[in-house]
Amino acid sequence: MANFEWINSDLLTGLLVEQHGTSFKQLISHTVTPATKKGDNYASEMYRVALHYDIGVAVKKNIILKVMPSGELQQQVMQENNIYQREIIIYGQIMAKIYKLLRLIGDVSIISPICLSTTNTPKQMLVFEDALDQGFKMVDRRFGLDLDHARLVIVKLAKLHACSRIVYEHEPALFELTMEGCISDDPKKQTFLPYYRRCVRQVMRLVGQWNKDGRWDQILQKLEKLQHKIIPYGCDVYSRRDDCFNVLNHNDIWVNNMMFSYGEGTGVKDVLLLDYQLSFFGSPGVDLNFFLYGSLRPEVRAAHLPDLVQLYHTTLRSALEQLHYSGTIPTLPDIHVEIIRKGFHRVNAVFQQMPIAMMERSDGVDMDLLLGEGERSEACRCELFNNPRYVSILPALLQEFDRNGYLD
């Protein structure tokens, strides 16, 4: 059972005083519940707090506390990658400057939930407005996004990328913690990396089961070599060329890091992008590959991938032109080149992210167990990869990756 005892009246009163100042009179009551299911947010713990308080008038509102995870391995990964400090800078400074740029061109978009506060005590956490109160909700991660949902994400991503480029031009020091990716040859940042190799071995296991007639021999041989090369290939994804167009990548752009709102009878109308804890300054191909191959329904990716890339470029170019960007605006072919150049990241999306997105149940998932070594961890990963929905789409993706040279 989750322990909420540390989310107490003293903590909440302090947060409310910080927000309302002398207007705050008293906290009348509060209720704490998990904001996500166990396993749905592997890099944090999320709590929803229903507040009832007095600021001269009675107010009832919800806030979200995003807290460093309690698992030992998870905490080590978070600390190695400066997760908390990175999000403080992005939510507290970079996003504010991005919104200022958007407002200059009459764009009232909100890209992410509003961060109300950050604190280190009693735990490292960020405090957010509850997007549920604005009508936003998560979608079922198991099935991927349809075209309408995907188009909204692409537009927000393009605006984030365009504005971040301009913020970087003026204040590059703000991006210091985003200059190194989450796959690194830094010996101090290796805790998570064995998981990538373990995922390749799970894919090898599945391919071996299919390979009764030898039809998969070539791909299986490539996968056997890939398990030893996936970390260097991942490091190459996160290499940065200063002569290319670089942006702030969200860098964890999958279904559970998005919330959508809907018009009555008009379908999906808006999206918020959550969780910037792994954000990386580099090629836009990083986000585009991870999103297009890790979050779309297979039929959407098959039929509409070029259209989505074109929408991304149109939105990116429009924002940069309206903001009088002084550098070279990438052409549509330039964006396609970046997607190809960072194309190995689609392998990471399919091998490492997609099984988690598609898993049927997450209530019993222990992320430390999933990331770890030993028989229990291996059994947990086997169950994850044996998902029939994942197994049904993996063959076509492997054949595509092989044709494009990403398994070599």
Short mmCIF file of C-alpha atoms in Angstrom, two decimals:
data_model
loop_
_atom_site.label_atom_id
_atom_site.label_comp_id
_atom_site.label_asym_id
_atom_site.label_seq_id
_atom_site.Cartn_x
_atom_site.Cartn_y
_atom_site.Cartn_z
CA MET A 1 0.00 0.00 0.00
CA ALA A 2 1.30 3.45 -0.92
CA ASN A 3 2.52 5.64 1.94
CA PHE A 4 1.03 9.15 1.78
CA GLU A 5 1.90 10.17 5.34
CA TRP A 6 4.56 12.64 4.25
CA ILE A 7 1.95 14.55 2.20
CA ASN A 8 0.65 16.26 5.30
CA SER A 9 -0.93 19.55 6.36
CA ASP A 10 2.43 21.23 7.03
CA LEU A 11 3.71 20.46 3.52
CA LEU A 12 0.49 21.54 1.81
CA THR A 13 0.13 24.68 3.91
CA GLY A 14 3.65 25.71 2.92
CA LEU A 15 2.85 25.19 -0.76
CA LEU A 16 -0.37 27.19 -0.49
CA VAL A 17 1.34 30.07 1.35
CA GLU A 18 3.96 30.13 -1.41
CA GLN A 19 1.20 30.34 -4.02
CA HIS A 20 -1.26 32.72 -2.31
CA GLY A 21 0.86 34.70 0.16
CA THR A 22 -1.01 36.58 2.84
CA SER A 23 -4.35 35.77 1.18
CA PHE A 24 -4.05 32.21 2.50
CA LYS A 25 -6.00 31.68 5.75
CA GLN A 26 -6.16 27.96 6.43
CA LEU A 27 -6.15 24.47 4.97
CA ILE A 28 -9.55 22.98 5.71
CA SER A 29 -9.02 19.45 4.40
CA HIS A 30 -7.07 17.39 1.89
CA THR A 31 -7.23 13.93 0.29
CA VAL A 32 -4.37 12.11 -1.44
CA THR A 33 -4.67 9.45 -4.15
CA PRO A 34 -2.26 8.03 -6.77
CA ALA A 35 -2.48 10.08 -9.96
CA THR A 36 -1.37 7.21 -12.20
CA LYS A 37 -1.43 3.43 -12.08
CA LYS A 38 1.68 1.66 -10.89
CA GLY A 39 4.04 1.13 -13.82
CA ASP A 40 2.48 3.83 -15.99
CA ASN A 41 5.15 6.38 -15.07
CA TYR A 42 8.41 4.53 -14.71
CA ALA A 43 10.51 7.63 -14.00
CA SER A 44 8.41 9.24 -11.25
CA GLU A 45 5.64 8.80 -8.72
CA MET A 46 2.55 10.97 -9.19
CA TYR A 47 0.03 11.92 -6.50
CA ARG A 48 -3.22 13.86 -6.82
CA VAL A 49 -4.11 16.02 -3.82
CA ALA A 50 -7.65 17.33 -3.49
CA LEU A 51 -7.42 20.57 -1.50
CA HIS A 52 -10.08 22.52 0.35
CA TYR A 53 -8.73 25.78 1.75
CA ASP A 54 -9.64 29.36 2.69
CA ILE A 55 -8.20 32.48 1.00
CA GLY A 56 -11.02 34.73 2.13
CA VAL A 57 -13.31 32.52 0.07
CA ALA A 58 -13.44 28.73 0.16
CA VAL A 59 -11.49 27.09 -2.67
CA LYS A 60 -11.54 23.46 -3.82
CA LYS A 61 -8.87 22.43 -6.32
CA ASN A 62 -6.57 19.58 -7.18
CA ILE A 63 -2.81 19.67 -7.52
CA ILE A 64 -0.37 17.02 -8.76
CA LEU A 65 2.82 16.17 -6.88
CA LYS A 66 5.49 14.64 -9.09
CA VAL A 67 8.03 12.91 -6.88
CA MET A 68 11.34 11.15 -7.42
CA PRO A 69 10.62 7.38 -7.60
CA SER A 70 11.19 5.18 -4.56
CA GLY A 71 12.85 2.24 -6.36
CA GLU A 72 16.61 1.99 -5.75
CA LEU A 73 17.56 1.47 -9.42
CA GLN A 74 15.08 4.12 -10.54
CA GLN A 75 16.54 6.66 -8.11
CA GLN A 76 20.06 5.90 -9.30
CA VAL A 77 19.04 6.47 -12.94
CA MET A 78 17.31 9.73 -11.99
CA GLN A 79 20.35 11.02 -10.11
CA GLU A 80 22.80 10.05 -12.85
CA ASN A 81 20.81 12.00 -15.42
CA ASN A 82 20.09 15.14 -13.33
CA ILE A 83 16.38 14.46 -13.75
CA TYR A 84 15.04 16.77 -11.08
CA GLN A 85 17.35 19.69 -11.82
CA ARG A 86 16.66 19.39 -15.54
CA GLU A 87 12.89 19.60 -15.10
CA ILE A 88 13.16 22.56 -12.73
CA ILE A 89 15.01 24.57 -15.38
CA ILE A 90 12.70 23.50 -18.21
CA TYR A 91 9.43 24.11 -16.38
CA GLY A 92 10.66 27.08 -14.37
CA GLN A 93 12.64 29.01 -17.00
CA ILE A 94 12.73 27.60 -20.53
CA MET A 95 8.97 27.04 -20.85
CA ALA A 96 8.22 30.54 -19.61
CA LYS A 97 10.45 31.96 -22.37
CA ILE A 98 8.84 29.69 -24.98
CA TYR A 99 5.39 30.93 -24.00
CA LYS A 100 6.58 34.53 -24.21
CA LEU A 101 7.74 33.90 -27.79
CA LEU A 102 4.48 32.23 -28.76
CA ARG A 103 2.45 35.12 -27.33
CA LEU A 104 4.50 37.56 -29.47
CA ILE A 105 2.99 35.92 -32.57
CA GLY A 106 -0.51 35.66 -31.11
CA ASP A 107 -0.25 31.95 -30.31
CA VAL A 108 -1.93 31.12 -26.98
CA SER A 109 -0.87 27.48 -26.99
CA ILE A 110 -0.02 25.77 -23.71
CA ILE A 111 2.50 23.01 -24.35
CA SER A 112 2.70 21.44 -20.89
CA PRO A 113 0.91 21.52 -17.52
CA ILE A 114 1.65 24.63 -15.45
CA CYS A 115 4.28 24.09 -12.74
CA LEU A 116 3.26 25.85 -9.51
CA SER A 117 6.27 25.09 -7.33
CA THR A 118 9.38 22.98 -6.76
CA THR A 119 10.80 21.77 -3.48
CA ASN A 120 13.47 19.45 -2.07
CA THR A 121 11.73 18.71 1.24
CA PRO A 122 10.51 16.32 2.43
CA LYS A 123 11.23 14.84 -1.02
CA GLN A 124 12.36 16.19 -4.37
CA MET A 125 9.16 17.09 -6.20
CA LEU A 126 7.44 19.39 -8.66
CA VAL A 127 3.94 20.68 -8.03
CA PHE A 128 1.55 21.12 -10.97
CA GLU A 129 -1.92 22.28 -11.73
CA ASP A 130 -4.10 19.24 -12.31
CA ALA A 131 -4.75 19.07 -16.04
CA LEU A 132 -7.83 16.94 -15.32
CA ASP A 133 -9.47 20.09 -13.98
CA GLN A 134 -9.00 21.68 -17.42
CA GLY A 135 -10.62 18.69 -19.10
CA PHE A 136 -7.45 16.84 -20.13
CA LYS A 137 -7.11 13.10 -19.75
CA MET A 138 -4.81 10.27 -20.77
CA VAL A 139 -5.66 7.84 -23.53
CA ASP A 140 -5.28 4.06 -23.45
CA ARG A 141 -1.56 3.59 -24.01
CA ARG A 142 -1.98 0.00 -25.29
CA PHE A 143 -3.36 0.88 -28.70
CA GLY A 144 -1.35 3.89 -29.88
CA LEU A 145 -2.63 7.16 -31.33
CA ASP A 146 -4.94 7.66 -34.29
CA LEU A 147 -4.24 10.34 -36.89
CA ASP A 148 -6.16 13.18 -35.21
CA HIS A 149 -4.32 12.69 -31.91
CA ALA A 150 -0.98 12.33 -33.69
CA ARG A 151 -1.43 15.57 -35.63
CA LEU A 152 -1.97 17.53 -32.40
CA VAL A 153 1.20 16.08 -30.87
CA ILE A 154 3.23 16.87 -33.99
CA VAL A 155 2.09 20.52 -33.97
CA LYS A 156 2.96 20.99 -30.28
CA LEU A 157 6.31 19.27 -30.80
CA ALA A 158 7.14 21.56 -33.73
CA LYS A 159 6.30 24.67 -31.67
CA LEU A 160 8.40 23.41 -28.77
CA HIS A 161 11.32 22.74 -31.10
CA ALA A 162 11.09 26.06 -32.97
CA CYS A 163 10.84 28.25 -29.88
CA SER A 164 13.48 26.32 -27.97
CA ARG A 165 15.92 26.98 -30.81
CA ILE A 166 15.38 30.74 -30.45
CA VAL A 167 15.65 30.62 -26.65
CA TYR A 168 18.92 28.72 -27.06
CA GLU A 169 20.30 31.37 -29.42
CA HIS A 170 19.84 34.00 -26.69
CA GLU A 171 20.60 31.98 -23.55
CA PRO A 172 22.55 28.80 -24.31
CA ALA A 173 23.57 28.38 -20.66
CA LEU A 174 19.98 27.44 -19.77
CA PHE A 175 20.40 24.23 -21.76
CA GLU A 176 23.56 23.00 -20.02
CA LEU A 177 21.87 20.00 -18.37
CA THR A 178 20.26 18.92 -21.67
CA MET A 179 23.49 18.63 -23.62
CA GLU A 180 24.07 14.96 -22.84
CA GLY A 181 21.61 12.26 -23.82
CA CYS A 182 20.29 9.42 -21.69
CA ILE A 183 22.42 6.87 -23.60
CA SER A 184 25.98 7.85 -22.80
CA ASP A 185 29.46 6.37 -22.71
CA ASP A 186 30.03 8.31 -19.47
CA PRO A 187 30.93 5.58 -16.91
CA LYS A 188 28.93 7.48 -14.29
CA LYS A 189 25.72 7.14 -16.33
CA GLN A 190 25.48 3.42 -17.03
CA THR A 191 22.81 2.09 -14.65
CA PHE A 192 19.95 2.02 -17.17
CA LEU A 193 21.97 0.90 -20.19
CA PRO A 194 21.96 -2.90 -19.61
CA TYR A 195 18.19 -2.75 -20.08
CA TYR A 196 18.70 -1.92 -23.77
CA ARG A 197 20.77 -5.08 -24.26
CA ARG A 198 18.22 -7.13 -22.34
CA CYS A 199 15.48 -5.85 -24.62
CA VAL A 200 17.45 -6.94 -27.70
CA ARG A 201 17.79 -10.40 -26.18
CA GLN A 202 14.02 -10.56 -25.66
CA VAL A 203 13.46 -9.71 -29.32
CA MET A 204 16.02 -12.39 -30.25
CA ARG A 205 14.06 -14.90 -28.16
CA LEU A 206 10.85 -14.10 -30.03
CA VAL A 207 12.53 -14.26 -33.45
CA GLY A 208 14.08 -17.60 -32.50
CA GLN A 209 10.59 -18.96 -31.79
CA TRP A 210 9.41 -17.87 -35.25
CA ASN A 211 12.47 -19.20 -37.04
CA LYS A 212 11.31 -22.79 -37.63
CA ASP A 213 12.09 -22.70 -41.35
CA GLY A 214 15.24 -20.55 -41.26
CA ARG A 215 13.42 -17.58 -42.79
CA TRP A 216 14.61 -15.32 -39.97
CA ASP A 217 18.23 -16.50 -39.94
CA GLN A 218 19.67 -13.27 -41.33
CA ILE A 219 17.79 -10.97 -38.97
CA LEU A 220 18.54 -13.23 -36.01
CA GLN A 221 22.27 -13.10 -36.79
CA LYS A 222 22.11 -9.30 -36.98
CA LEU A 223 20.27 -9.10 -33.65
CA GLU A 224 22.93 -11.29 -32.00
CA LYS A 225 25.53 -8.71 -33.03
CA LEU A 226 23.25 -5.76 -32.27
CA GLN A 227 23.02 -6.58 -28.56
CA HIS A 228 26.72 -5.68 -28.33
CA LYS A 229 26.39 -2.56 -30.51
CA ILE A 230 23.15 -1.04 -29.25
CA ILE A 231 24.88 1.23 -26.69
CA PRO A 232 27.36 2.74 -29.20
CA TYR A 233 24.50 3.13 -31.69
CA GLY A 234 22.46 4.81 -28.97
CA CYS A 235 25.34 7.15 -28.18
CA ASP A 236 25.39 8.09 -31.86
CA VAL A 237 21.68 9.00 -31.67
CA TYR A 238 22.64 11.47 -28.93
CA SER A 239 25.68 12.86 -30.70
CA ARG A 240 25.22 16.47 -31.81
CA ARG A 241 26.54 18.24 -34.87
CA ASP A 242 26.83 21.97 -34.35
CA ASP A 243 26.44 22.60 -38.08
CA CYS A 244 22.94 21.09 -37.98
CA PHE A 245 19.64 22.51 -36.73
CA ASN A 246 19.39 21.47 -33.06
CA VAL A 247 16.42 21.87 -30.74
CA LEU A 248 15.22 20.93 -27.27
CA ASN A 249 13.87 17.42 -27.69
CA HIS A 250 11.25 16.24 -25.24
CA ASN A 251 13.12 12.90 -25.49
CA ASP A 252 10.46 10.73 -23.87
CA ILE A 253 7.59 11.46 -26.21
CA TRP A 254 5.27 8.47 -25.79
CA VAL A 255 1.56 8.02 -25.11
CA ASN A 256 1.70 8.20 -21.31
CA ASN A 257 3.50 11.53 -21.45
CA MET A 258 0.53 13.17 -23.19
CA MET A 259 -2.90 14.32 -22.04
CA PHE A 260 -5.71 15.22 -24.45
CA SER A 261 -8.87 17.33 -24.24
CA TYR A 262 -12.01 16.83 -26.29
CA GLY A 263 -14.76 19.06 -27.65
CA GLU A 264 -18.34 17.92 -27.22
CA GLY A 265 -19.13 15.97 -30.35
CA THR A 266 -16.08 17.39 -32.17
CA GLY A 267 -13.39 14.90 -31.18
CA VAL A 268 -9.92 15.61 -29.81
CA LYS A 269 -9.01 19.32 -29.66
CA ASP A 270 -5.80 19.82 -27.64
CA VAL A 271 -2.83 18.05 -26.09
CA LEU A 272 -0.37 18.70 -23.28
CA LEU A 273 3.12 17.16 -23.31
CA LEU A 274 4.26 15.97 -19.88
CA ASP A 275 7.60 15.02 -18.32
CA TYR A 276 10.76 16.76 -19.52
CA GLN A 277 13.07 14.81 -17.25
CA LEU A 278 15.13 13.34 -20.11
CA SER A 279 15.03 16.35 -22.43
CA PHE A 280 17.98 16.61 -24.81
CA PHE A 281 19.31 19.40 -27.00
CA GLY A 282 20.08 17.90 -30.40
CA SER A 283 18.62 16.77 -33.71
CA PRO A 284 14.82 16.94 -34.03
CA GLY A 285 15.17 13.45 -35.52
CA VAL A 286 15.45 12.15 -31.94
CA ASP A 287 11.87 13.12 -31.01
CA LEU A 288 10.42 12.43 -34.44
CA ASN A 289 11.71 8.87 -34.67
CA PHE A 290 10.73 8.01 -31.10
CA PHE A 291 7.22 9.41 -31.50
CA LEU A 292 6.46 8.14 -34.99
CA TYR A 293 7.62 4.60 -34.20
CA GLY A 294 6.70 4.32 -30.52
CA SER A 295 3.27 5.93 -30.22
CA LEU A 296 1.28 5.59 -33.45
CA ARG A 297 -1.15 2.89 -34.42
CA PRO A 298 0.53 0.71 -37.05
CA GLU A 299 -1.97 1.65 -39.76
CA VAL A 300 -1.44 5.37 -39.07
CA ARG A 301 2.32 5.05 -39.34
CA ALA A 302 2.00 3.01 -42.55
CA ALA A 303 -0.35 5.45 -44.28
CA HIS A 304 0.42 8.90 -42.86
CA LEU A 305 4.07 9.14 -41.77
CA PRO A 306 5.11 11.49 -44.65
CA ASP A 307 2.05 13.69 -43.98
CA LEU A 308 2.95 14.00 -40.30
CA VAL A 309 6.55 14.91 -41.12
CA GLN A 310 5.30 17.56 -43.54
CA LEU A 311 2.94 18.96 -40.89
CA TYR A 312 5.84 19.13 -38.46
CA HIS A 313 7.97 21.04 -40.96
CA THR A 314 5.16 23.44 -41.94
CA THR A 315 4.53 24.29 -38.27
CA LEU A 316 8.23 24.60 -37.46
CA ARG A 317 8.95 26.85 -40.43
CA SER A 318 5.91 29.06 -39.77
CA ALA A 319 6.90 29.64 -36.14
CA LEU A 320 10.52 30.39 -37.01
CA GLU A 321 9.54 32.81 -39.80
CA GLN A 322 7.02 34.67 -37.63
CA LEU A 323 9.62 34.98 -34.86
CA HIS A 324 12.20 36.28 -37.38
CA TYR A 325 14.68 33.50 -36.69
CA SER A 326 18.05 34.70 -37.97
CA GLY A 327 19.53 31.29 -38.71
CA THR A 328 18.91 28.91 -41.59
CA ILE A 329 15.45 27.38 -41.43
CA PRO A 330 15.62 23.67 -42.31
CA THR A 331 13.80 22.57 -45.45
CA LEU A 332 11.46 19.59 -45.55
CA PRO A 333 14.26 17.46 -47.10
CA ASP A 334 16.53 18.61 -44.26
CA ILE A 335 14.03 17.25 -41.73
CA HIS A 336 13.81 13.95 -43.60
CA VAL A 337 17.61 13.75 -43.53
CA GLU A 338 17.59 14.25 -39.74
CA ILE A 339 14.98 11.51 -39.33
CA ILE A 340 17.12 9.12 -41.37
CA ARG A 341 20.34 10.22 -39.65
CA LYS A 342 18.87 9.48 -36.23
CA GLY A 343 16.81 6.56 -37.50
CA PHE A 344 18.27 4.02 -35.11
CA HIS A 345 16.16 5.66 -32.41
CA ARG A 346 13.09 4.00 -33.93
CA VAL A 347 14.72 0.68 -32.96
CA ASN A 348 15.04 1.97 -29.38
CA ALA A 349 11.38 3.00 -29.45
CA VAL A 350 10.18 -0.40 -30.65
CA PHE A 351 12.51 -2.54 -28.52
CA GLN A 352 12.53 -0.55 -25.30
CA GLN A 353 9.42 1.64 -25.13
CA MET A 354 6.71 -0.15 -27.09
CA PRO A 355 6.52 -3.26 -24.88
CA ILE A 356 5.93 -1.05 -21.83
CA ALA A 357 3.31 1.00 -23.69
CA MET A 358 1.44 -2.12 -24.82
CA MET A 359 1.48 -4.15 -21.62
CA GLU A 360 -1.98 -5.25 -20.58
CA ARG A 361 -1.66 -4.54 -16.87
CA SER A 362 0.71 -2.40 -14.90
CA ASP A 363 -0.62 -2.78 -11.35
CA GLY A 364 1.87 -5.52 -10.47
CA VAL A 365 4.84 -4.03 -12.31
CA ASP A 366 7.89 -3.24 -10.24
CA MET A 367 10.16 -1.05 -12.37
CA ASP A 368 13.27 -2.01 -10.39
CA LEU A 369 12.42 -5.65 -11.12
CA LEU A 370 11.85 -4.92 -14.80
CA LEU A 371 15.18 -3.08 -15.12
CA GLY A 372 17.19 -5.49 -12.99
CA GLU A 373 19.01 -8.78 -13.46
CA GLY A 374 18.26 -12.29 -12.25
CA GLU A 375 15.57 -14.89 -12.89
CA ARG A 376 12.63 -12.87 -11.57
CA SER A 377 13.60 -9.84 -13.66
CA GLU A 378 14.03 -12.01 -16.75
CA ALA A 379 10.61 -13.61 -16.18
CA CYS A 380 9.08 -10.14 -15.86
CA ARG A 381 10.61 -9.06 -19.18
CA CYS A 382 9.50 -12.29 -20.88
CA GLU A 383 5.91 -11.59 -19.87
CA LEU A 384 6.24 -8.03 -21.17
CA PHE A 385 7.54 -9.05 -24.60
CA ASN A 386 5.16 -12.02 -24.99
CA ASN A 387 2.22 -9.62 -25.29
CA PRO A 388 0.28 -10.85 -28.38
CA ARG A 389 -0.34 -7.28 -29.54
CA TYR A 390 3.39 -6.55 -29.54
CA VAL A 391 4.26 -9.88 -31.15
CA SER A 392 1.75 -9.23 -33.94
CA ILE A 393 3.39 -5.99 -35.14
CA LEU A 394 7.05 -6.77 -34.44
CA PRO A 395 7.78 -8.89 -37.57
CA ALA A 396 6.90 -6.12 -40.05
CA LEU A 397 8.92 -3.57 -38.08
CA LEU A 398 11.96 -5.83 -37.93
CA GLN A 399 11.79 -6.37 -41.69
CA GLU A 400 11.55 -2.60 -42.21
CA PHE A 401 14.52 -1.96 -39.91
CA ASP A 402 16.52 -4.60 -41.76
CA ARG A 403 15.74 -3.06 -45.16
CA ASN A 404 16.79 0.36 -43.89
CA GLY A 405 20.06 -0.90 -42.42
CA TYR A 406 19.28 -0.19 -38.78
CA LEU A 407 20.07 -3.76 -37.67
CA ASP A 408 23.51 -3.84 -39.34
#
